[in-house]
Coordinates of N, CA and C in Angstrom, one line a residue:
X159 N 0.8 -1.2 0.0 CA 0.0 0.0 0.0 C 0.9 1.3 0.0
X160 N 2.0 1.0 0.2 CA 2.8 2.3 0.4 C 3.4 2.7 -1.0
X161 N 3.6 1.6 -2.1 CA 4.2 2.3 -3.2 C 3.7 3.1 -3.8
X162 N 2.4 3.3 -3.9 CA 2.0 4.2 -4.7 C 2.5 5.7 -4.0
X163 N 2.3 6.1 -2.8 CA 2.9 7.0 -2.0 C 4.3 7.6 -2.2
X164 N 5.1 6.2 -1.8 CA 6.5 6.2 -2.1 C 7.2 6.5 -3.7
X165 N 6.6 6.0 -4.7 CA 6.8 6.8 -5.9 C 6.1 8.2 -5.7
X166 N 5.5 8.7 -5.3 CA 4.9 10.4 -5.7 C 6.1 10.8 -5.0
X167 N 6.7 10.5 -4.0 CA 7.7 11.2 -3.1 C 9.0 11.3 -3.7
X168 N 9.6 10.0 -4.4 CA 10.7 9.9 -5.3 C 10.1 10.8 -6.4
X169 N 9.3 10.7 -7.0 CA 8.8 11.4 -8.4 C 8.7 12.9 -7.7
X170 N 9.6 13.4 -6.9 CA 9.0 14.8 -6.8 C 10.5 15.1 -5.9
X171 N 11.2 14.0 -5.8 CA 12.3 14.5 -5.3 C 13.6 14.6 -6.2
X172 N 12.8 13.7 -7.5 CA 13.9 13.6 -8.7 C 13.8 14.6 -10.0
X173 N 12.5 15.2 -9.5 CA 12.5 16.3 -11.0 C 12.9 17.5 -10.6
X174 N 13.4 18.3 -11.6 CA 13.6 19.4 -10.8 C 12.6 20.5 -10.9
X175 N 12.9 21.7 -10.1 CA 12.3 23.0 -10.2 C 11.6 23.0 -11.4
X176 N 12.1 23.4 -12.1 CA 11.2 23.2 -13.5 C 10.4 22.6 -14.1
X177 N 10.7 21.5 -14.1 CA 9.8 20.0 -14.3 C 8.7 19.9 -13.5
X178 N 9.2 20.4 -12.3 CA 7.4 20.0 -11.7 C 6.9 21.1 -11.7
X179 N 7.3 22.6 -12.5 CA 6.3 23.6 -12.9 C 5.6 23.7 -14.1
X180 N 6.1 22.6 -14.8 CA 5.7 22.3 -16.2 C 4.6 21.4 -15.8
X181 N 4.7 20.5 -14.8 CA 3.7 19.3 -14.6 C 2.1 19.8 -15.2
X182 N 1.5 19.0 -15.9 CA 0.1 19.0 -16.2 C -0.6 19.0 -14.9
X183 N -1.6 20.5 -14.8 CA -2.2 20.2 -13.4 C -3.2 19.0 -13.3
X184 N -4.0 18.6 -14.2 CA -4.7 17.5 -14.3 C -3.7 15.8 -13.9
X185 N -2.7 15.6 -14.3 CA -1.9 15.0 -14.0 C -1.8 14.8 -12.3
X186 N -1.2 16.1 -12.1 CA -1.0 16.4 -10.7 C -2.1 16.1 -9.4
X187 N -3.3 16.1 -9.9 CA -4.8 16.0 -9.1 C -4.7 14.5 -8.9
X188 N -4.7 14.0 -10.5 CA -4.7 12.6 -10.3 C -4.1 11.7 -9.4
X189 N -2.0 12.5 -9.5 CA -1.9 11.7 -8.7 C -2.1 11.9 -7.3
X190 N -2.1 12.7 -6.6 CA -2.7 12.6 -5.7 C -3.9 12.4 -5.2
X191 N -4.9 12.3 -6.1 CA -6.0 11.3 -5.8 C -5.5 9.7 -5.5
X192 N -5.2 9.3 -6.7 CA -4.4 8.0 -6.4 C -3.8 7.6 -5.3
X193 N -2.7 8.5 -4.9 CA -2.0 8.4 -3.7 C -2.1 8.6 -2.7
X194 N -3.7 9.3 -2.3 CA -4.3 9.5 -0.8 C -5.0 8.2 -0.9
X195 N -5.1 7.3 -1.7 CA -6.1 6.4 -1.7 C -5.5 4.9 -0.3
X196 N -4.2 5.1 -1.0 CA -3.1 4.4 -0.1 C -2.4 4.5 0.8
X197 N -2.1 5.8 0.9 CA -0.7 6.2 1.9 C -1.2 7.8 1.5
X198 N -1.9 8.4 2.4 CA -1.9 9.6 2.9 C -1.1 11.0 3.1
X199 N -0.1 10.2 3.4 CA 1.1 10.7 4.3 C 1.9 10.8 3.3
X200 N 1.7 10.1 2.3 CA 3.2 10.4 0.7 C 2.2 11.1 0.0
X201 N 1.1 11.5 0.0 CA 0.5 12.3 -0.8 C 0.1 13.9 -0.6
X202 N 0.4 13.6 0.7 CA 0.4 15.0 1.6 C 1.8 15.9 1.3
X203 N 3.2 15.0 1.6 CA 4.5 15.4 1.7 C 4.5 16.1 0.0
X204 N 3.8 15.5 -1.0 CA 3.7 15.9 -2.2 C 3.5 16.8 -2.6
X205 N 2.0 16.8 -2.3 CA 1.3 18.1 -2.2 C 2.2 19.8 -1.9
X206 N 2.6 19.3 -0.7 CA 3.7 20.2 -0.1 C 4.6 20.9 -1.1
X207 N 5.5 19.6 -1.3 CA 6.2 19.7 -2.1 C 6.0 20.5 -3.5
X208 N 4.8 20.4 -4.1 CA 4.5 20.8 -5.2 C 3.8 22.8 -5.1
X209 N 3.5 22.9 -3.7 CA 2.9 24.4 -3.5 C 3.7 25.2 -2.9
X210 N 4.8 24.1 -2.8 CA 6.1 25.0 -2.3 C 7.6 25.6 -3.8
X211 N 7.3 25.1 -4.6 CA 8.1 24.9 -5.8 C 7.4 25.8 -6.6
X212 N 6.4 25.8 -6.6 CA 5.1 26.4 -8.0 C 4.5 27.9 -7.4
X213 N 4.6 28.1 -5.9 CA 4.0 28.8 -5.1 C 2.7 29.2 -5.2
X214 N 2.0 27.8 -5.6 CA 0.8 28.2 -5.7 C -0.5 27.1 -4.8
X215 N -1.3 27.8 -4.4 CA -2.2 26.7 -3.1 C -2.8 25.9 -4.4
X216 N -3.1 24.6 -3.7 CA -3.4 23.8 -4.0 C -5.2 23.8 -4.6
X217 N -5.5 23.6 -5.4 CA -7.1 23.4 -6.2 C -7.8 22.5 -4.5
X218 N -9.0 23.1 -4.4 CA -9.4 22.3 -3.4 C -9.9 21.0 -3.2
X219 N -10.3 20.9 -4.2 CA -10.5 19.5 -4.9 C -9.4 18.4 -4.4
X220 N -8.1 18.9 -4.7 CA -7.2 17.9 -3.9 C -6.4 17.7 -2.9
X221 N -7.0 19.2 -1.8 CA -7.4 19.0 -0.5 C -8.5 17.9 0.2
X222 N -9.3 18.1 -0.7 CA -10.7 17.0 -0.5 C -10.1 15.3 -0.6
X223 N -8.7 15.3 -1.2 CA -8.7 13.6 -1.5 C -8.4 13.8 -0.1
X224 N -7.4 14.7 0.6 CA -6.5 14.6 1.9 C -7.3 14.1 3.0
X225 N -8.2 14.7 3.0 CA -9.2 15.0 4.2 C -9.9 13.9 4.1
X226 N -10.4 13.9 3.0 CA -11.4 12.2 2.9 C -10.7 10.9 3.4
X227 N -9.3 11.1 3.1 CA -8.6 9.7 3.1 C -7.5 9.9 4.3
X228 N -7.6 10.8 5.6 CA -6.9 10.7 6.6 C -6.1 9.3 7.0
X229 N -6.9 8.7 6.9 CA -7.0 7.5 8.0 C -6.5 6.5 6.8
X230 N -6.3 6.3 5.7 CA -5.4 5.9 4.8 C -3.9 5.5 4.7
X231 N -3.5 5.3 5.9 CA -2.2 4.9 6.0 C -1.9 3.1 6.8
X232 N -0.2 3.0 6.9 CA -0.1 1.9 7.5 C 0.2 2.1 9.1
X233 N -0.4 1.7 9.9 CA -0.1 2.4 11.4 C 0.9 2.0 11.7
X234 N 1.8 0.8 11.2 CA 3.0 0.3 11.1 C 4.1 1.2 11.6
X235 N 3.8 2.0 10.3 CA 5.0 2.9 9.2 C 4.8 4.4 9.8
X236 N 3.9 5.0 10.3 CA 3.5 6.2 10.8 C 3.6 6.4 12.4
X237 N 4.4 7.5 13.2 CA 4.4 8.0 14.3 C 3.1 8.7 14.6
X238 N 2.4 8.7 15.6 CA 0.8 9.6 15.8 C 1.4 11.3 16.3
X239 N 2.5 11.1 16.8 CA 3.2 12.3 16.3 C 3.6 12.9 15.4
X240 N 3.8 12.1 14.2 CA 3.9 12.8 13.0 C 2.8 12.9 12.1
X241 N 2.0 12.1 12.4 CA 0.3 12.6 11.8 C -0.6 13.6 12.4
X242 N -0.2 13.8 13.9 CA -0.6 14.7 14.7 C 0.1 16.2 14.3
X243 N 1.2 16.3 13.8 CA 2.4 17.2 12.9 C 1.9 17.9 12.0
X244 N 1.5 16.5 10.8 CA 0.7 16.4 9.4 C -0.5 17.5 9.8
X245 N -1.3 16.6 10.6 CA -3.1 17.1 10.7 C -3.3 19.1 11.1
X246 N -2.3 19.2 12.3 CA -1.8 20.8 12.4 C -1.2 21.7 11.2
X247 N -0.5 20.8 10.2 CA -0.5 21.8 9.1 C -1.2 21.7 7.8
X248 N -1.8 20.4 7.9 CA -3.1 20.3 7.2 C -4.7 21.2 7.5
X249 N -4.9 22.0 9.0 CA -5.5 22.7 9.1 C -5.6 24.3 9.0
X250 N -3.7 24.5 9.0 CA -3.4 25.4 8.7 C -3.9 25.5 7.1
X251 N -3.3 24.6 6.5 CA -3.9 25.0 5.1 C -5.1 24.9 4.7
X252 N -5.8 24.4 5.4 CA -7.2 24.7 5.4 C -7.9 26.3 5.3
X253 N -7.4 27.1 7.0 CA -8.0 28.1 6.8 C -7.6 29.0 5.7
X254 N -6.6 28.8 4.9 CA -6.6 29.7 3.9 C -7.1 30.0 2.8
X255 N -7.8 28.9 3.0 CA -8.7 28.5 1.7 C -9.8 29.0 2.0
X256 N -11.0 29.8 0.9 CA -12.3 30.1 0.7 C -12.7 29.5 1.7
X257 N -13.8 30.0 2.2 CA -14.7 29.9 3.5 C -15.4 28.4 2.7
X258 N -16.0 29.1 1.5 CA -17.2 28.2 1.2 C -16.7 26.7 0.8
X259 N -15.1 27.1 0.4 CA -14.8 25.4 0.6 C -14.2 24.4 1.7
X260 N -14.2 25.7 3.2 CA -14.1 24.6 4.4 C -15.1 24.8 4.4
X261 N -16.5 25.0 3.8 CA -17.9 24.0 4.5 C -18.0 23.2 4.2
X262 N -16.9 22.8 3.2 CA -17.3 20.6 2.6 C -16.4 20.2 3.2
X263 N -14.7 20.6 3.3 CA -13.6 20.3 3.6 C -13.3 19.3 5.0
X264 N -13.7 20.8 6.1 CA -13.7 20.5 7.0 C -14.5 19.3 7.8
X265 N -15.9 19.3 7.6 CA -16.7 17.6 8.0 C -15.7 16.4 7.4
X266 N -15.7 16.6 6.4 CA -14.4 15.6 5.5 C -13.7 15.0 6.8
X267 N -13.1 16.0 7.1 CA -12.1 15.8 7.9 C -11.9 15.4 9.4
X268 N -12.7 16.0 9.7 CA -13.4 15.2 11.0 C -14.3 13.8 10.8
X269 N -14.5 13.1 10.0 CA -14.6 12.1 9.8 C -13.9 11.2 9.9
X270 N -12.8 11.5 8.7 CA -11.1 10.7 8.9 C -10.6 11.0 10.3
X271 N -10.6 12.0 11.3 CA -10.2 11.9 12.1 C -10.5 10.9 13.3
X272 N -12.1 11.0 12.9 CA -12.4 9.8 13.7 C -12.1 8.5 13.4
X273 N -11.6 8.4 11.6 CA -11.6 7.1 11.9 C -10.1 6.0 12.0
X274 N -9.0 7.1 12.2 CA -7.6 7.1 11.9 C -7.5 6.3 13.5
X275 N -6.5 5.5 13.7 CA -6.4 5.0 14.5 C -5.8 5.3 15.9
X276 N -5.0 6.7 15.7 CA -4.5 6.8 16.7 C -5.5 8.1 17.9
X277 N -5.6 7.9 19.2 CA -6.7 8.6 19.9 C -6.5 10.0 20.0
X278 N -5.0 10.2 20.3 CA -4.5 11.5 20.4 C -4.6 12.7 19.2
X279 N -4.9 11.5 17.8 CA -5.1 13.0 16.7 C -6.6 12.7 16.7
X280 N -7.2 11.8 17.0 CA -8.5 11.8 16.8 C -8.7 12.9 18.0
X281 N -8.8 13.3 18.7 CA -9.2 14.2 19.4 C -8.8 15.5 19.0
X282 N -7.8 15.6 18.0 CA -8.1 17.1 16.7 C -9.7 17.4 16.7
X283 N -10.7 16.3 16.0 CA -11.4 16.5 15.5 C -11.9 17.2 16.5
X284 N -12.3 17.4 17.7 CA -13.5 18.2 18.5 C -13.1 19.7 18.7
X285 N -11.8 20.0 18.4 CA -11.6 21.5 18.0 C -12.2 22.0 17.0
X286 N -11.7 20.8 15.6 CA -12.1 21.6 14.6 C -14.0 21.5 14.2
X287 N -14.9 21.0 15.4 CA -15.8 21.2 15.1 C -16.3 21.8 16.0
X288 N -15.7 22.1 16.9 CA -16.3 23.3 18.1 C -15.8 24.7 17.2
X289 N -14.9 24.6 16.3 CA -14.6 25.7 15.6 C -15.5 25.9 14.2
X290 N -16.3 24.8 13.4 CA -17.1 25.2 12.8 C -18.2 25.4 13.6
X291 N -18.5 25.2 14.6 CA -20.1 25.5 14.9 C -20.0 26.7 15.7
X292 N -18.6 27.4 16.2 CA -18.6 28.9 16.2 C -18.7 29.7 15.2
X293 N -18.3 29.6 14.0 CA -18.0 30.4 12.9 C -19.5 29.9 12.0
X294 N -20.2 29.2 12.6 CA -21.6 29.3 12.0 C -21.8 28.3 10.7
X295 N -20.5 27.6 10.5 CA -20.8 26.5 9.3 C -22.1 25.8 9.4
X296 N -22.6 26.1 7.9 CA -24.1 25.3 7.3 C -23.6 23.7 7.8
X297 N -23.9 23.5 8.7 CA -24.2 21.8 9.2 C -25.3 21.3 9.5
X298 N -26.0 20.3 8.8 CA -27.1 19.8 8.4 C -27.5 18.8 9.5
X299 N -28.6 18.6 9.7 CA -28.7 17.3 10.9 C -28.2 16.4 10.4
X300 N -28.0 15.9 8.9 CA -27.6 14.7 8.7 C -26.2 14.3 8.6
X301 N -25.3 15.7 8.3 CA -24.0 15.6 8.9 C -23.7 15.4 10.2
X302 N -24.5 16.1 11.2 CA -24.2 15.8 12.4 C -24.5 14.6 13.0
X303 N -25.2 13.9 12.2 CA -25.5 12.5 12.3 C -24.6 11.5 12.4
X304 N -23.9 11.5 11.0 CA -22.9 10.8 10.8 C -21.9 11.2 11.8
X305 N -21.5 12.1 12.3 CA -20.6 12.7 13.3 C -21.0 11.7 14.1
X306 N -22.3 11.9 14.6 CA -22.7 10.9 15.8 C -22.1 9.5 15.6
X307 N -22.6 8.8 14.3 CA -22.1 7.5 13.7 C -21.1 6.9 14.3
X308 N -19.8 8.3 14.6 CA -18.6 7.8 14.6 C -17.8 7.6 16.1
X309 N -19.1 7.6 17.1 CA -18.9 8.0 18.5 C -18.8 6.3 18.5
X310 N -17.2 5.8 19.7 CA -16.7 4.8 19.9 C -16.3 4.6 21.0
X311 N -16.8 3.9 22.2 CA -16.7 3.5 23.6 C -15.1 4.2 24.2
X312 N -13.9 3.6 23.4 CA -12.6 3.6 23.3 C -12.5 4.7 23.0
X313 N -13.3 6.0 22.4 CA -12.6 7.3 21.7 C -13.9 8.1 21.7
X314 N -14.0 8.3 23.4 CA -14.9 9.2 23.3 C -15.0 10.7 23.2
X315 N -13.2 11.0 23.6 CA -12.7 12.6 23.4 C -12.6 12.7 22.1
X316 N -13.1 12.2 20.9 CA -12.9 12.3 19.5 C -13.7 13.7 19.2
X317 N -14.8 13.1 19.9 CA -15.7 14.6 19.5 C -16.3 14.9 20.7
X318 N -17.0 16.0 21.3 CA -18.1 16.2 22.2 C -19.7 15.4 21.9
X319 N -20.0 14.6 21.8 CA -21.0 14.0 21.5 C -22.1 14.2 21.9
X320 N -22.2 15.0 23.1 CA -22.9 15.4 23.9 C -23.7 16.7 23.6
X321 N -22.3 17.7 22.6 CA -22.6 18.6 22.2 C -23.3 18.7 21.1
X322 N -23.2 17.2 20.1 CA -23.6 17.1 19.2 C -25.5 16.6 19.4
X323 N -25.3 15.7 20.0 CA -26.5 15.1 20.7 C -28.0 16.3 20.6
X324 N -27.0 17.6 21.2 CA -27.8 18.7 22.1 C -28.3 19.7 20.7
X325 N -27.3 20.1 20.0 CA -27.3 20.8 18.3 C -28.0 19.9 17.3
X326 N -28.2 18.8 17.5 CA -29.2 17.7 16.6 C -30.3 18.0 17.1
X327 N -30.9 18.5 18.5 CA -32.1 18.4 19.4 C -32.7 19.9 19.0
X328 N -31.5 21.0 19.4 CA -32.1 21.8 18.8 C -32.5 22.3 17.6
X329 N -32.3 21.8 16.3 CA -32.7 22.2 15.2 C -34.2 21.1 15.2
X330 N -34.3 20.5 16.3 CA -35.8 19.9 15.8 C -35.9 18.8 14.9
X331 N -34.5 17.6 15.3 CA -34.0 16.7 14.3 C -34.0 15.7 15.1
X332 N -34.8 14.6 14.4 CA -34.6 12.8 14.5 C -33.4 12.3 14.1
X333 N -32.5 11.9 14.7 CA -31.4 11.1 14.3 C -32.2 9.8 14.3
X334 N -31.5 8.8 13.6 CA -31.8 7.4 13.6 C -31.4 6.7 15.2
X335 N -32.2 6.4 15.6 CA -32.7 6.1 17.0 C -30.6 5.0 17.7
X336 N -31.0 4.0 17.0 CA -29.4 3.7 17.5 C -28.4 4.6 17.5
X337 N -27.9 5.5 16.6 CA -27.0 6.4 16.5 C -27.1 7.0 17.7
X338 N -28.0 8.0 17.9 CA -28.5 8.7 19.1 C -28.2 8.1 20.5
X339 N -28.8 6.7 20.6 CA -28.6 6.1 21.8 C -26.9 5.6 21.8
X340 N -26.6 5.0 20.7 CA -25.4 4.5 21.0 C -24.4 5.7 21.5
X341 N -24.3 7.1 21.3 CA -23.5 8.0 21.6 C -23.7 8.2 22.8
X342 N -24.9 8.4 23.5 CA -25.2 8.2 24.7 C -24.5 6.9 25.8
X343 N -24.9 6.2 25.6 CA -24.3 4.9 25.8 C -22.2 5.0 25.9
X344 N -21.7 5.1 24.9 CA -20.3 5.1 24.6 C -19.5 6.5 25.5
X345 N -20.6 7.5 26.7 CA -20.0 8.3 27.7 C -19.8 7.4 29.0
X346 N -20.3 6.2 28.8 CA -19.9 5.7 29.8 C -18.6 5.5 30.3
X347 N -18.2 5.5 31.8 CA -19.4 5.4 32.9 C -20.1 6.8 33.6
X348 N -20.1 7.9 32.6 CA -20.9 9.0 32.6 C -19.9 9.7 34.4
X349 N -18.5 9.7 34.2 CA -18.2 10.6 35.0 C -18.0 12.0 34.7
X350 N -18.4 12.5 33.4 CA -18.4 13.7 33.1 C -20.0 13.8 33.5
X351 N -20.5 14.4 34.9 CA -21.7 14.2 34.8 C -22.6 15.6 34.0
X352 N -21.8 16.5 33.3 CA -22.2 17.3 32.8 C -22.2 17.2 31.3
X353 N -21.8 16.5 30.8 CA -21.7 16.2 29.7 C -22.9 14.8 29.7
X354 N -22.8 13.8 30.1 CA -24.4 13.2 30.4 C -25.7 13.5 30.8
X355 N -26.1 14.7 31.6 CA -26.9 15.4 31.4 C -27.3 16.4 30.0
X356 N -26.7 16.3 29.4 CA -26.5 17.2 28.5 C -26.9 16.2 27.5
X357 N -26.4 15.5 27.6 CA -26.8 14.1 26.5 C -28.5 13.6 26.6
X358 N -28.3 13.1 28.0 CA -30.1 12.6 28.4 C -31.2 14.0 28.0
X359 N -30.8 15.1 28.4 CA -31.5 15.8 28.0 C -32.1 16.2 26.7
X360 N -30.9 16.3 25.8 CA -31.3 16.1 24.4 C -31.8 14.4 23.7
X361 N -31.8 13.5 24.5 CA -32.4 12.0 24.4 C -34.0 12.7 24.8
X362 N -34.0 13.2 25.8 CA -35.8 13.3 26.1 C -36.4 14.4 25.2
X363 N -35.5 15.1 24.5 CA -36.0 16.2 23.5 C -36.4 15.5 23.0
X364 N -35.7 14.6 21.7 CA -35.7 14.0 20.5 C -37.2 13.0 20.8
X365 N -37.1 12.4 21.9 CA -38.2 11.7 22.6 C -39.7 12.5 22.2
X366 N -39.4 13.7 22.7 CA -40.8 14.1 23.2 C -41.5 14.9 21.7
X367 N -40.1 15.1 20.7 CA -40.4 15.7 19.2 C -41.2 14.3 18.5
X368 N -40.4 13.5 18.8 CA -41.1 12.1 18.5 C -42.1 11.8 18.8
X369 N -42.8 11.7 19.9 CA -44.2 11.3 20.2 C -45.1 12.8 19.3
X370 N -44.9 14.2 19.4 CA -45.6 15.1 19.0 C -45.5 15.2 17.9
X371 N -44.6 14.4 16.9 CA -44.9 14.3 15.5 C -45.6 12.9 15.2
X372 N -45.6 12.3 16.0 CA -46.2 10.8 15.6 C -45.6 10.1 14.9
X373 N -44.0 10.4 14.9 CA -43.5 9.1 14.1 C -42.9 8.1 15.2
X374 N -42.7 6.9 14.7 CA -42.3 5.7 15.2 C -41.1 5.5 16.1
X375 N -40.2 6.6 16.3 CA -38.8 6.4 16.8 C -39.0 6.3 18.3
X376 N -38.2 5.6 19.2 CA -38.3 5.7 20.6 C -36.7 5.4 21.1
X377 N -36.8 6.8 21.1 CA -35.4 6.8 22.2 C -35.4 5.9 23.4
X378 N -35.0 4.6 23.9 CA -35.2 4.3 24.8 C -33.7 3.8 25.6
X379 N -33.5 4.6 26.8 CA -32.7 4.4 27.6 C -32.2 3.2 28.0
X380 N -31.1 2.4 28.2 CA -31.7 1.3 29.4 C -30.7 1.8 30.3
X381 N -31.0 1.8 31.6 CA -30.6 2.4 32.7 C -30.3 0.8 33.8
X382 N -30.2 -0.3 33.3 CA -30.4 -1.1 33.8 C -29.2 -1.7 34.1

């Protein structure tokens, strides 16, 4: 899984200045589509490599392979300090980019964050989405959903879930009933007792929107 990676890194350490300012940008997207597919981390150094030569930011489009395919590496072969390195100046280059393309970007990314293996950068993601839901990013209940999706017994500082739980409740939104409970469930053993209140509360919202719409969902606790 790493060659593909490993050639963009040689293929970018052996041309020179010139050659890779000549590169077809179409060419260039590709490969790094390709190469986040597999190894992340050679597709990134590339990247770099190429907006540092050309001095020009990258098309966002092949930010989007980055972000989609975090978790794309061998955990073998990677320090979580050096993806934790990666992910801080992968966010740097984020903000520089058009607003309206960290409203796709950024969920991207907190996705992969959740799903990358190591707990220390997964816990990036709950900055970078306490920082879109300051700055007012269009987030849909059904993105926030999937956010929920990704709540994990083992990795529950990934995200605030609680907060998510509460922002799902207040836009007046049915999550799919296990998602909802399972995030609830995975604060266990609820020694943040503020952050489980916070949670149950938005459980009895979603509850009580549910019975006054008359659809079928039942949040149901077990407390047992």
């Amino acid at each position: 899984s790493y060659r593909v990676g490993e050639s963009l890194e040689i293929f970018g350490k052996v041309m020179d200045n010139s050659a890779i300012k000549d590169l077809d940008l179409q060419i260039y997207k590709n490969l790094i589509r390709v190469a986040a597919k597999k190894n992340v981390v050679g597709a990134y150094n590339c990247l770099k490599r190429y907006e540092k030569i050309t001095g020009n930011t990258s098309d966002p489009q092949v930010y989007g392979y980055i972000c989609k395919n975090l978790d794309r590496f061998d955990p073998g072969q990677i320090r979580p300090q050096y993806l934790e390195n990666m992910t801080k100046s992968l966010l740097q280059d984020l903000e520089k980019l058009d607003v309206s393309d960290q409203y796709w970007l950024c969920p991207q990314l907190v996705l992969s964050l959740t799903r990358q293996p190591f707990w220390v950068v997964g816990q990036m993601a709950t900055g970078l989405y306490r920082r879109m839901v300051k700055e007012e990013f269009p987030l849909s209940s059904q993105m926030l959903e999937q956010f929920l999706r990704s709540s994990k017994y083992a990795r529950q500082r990934d995200l605030p879930y609680h907060e998510i739980l509460e922002h799902i409740a207040f836009m007046d939104a049915q999550p799919h009933t296990i998602a909802a409970i399972h995030a609830l469930e995975n604060l266990f053993p609820f020694t943040d007792t503020e952050a489980a209140s916070t949670a149950l509360r938005a459980i009895a919202d979603m509850q009580s929107l549910a019975v006054e719409s008359s659809t079928n969902k039942v949040y149901r606790v077990d407390i047992g």
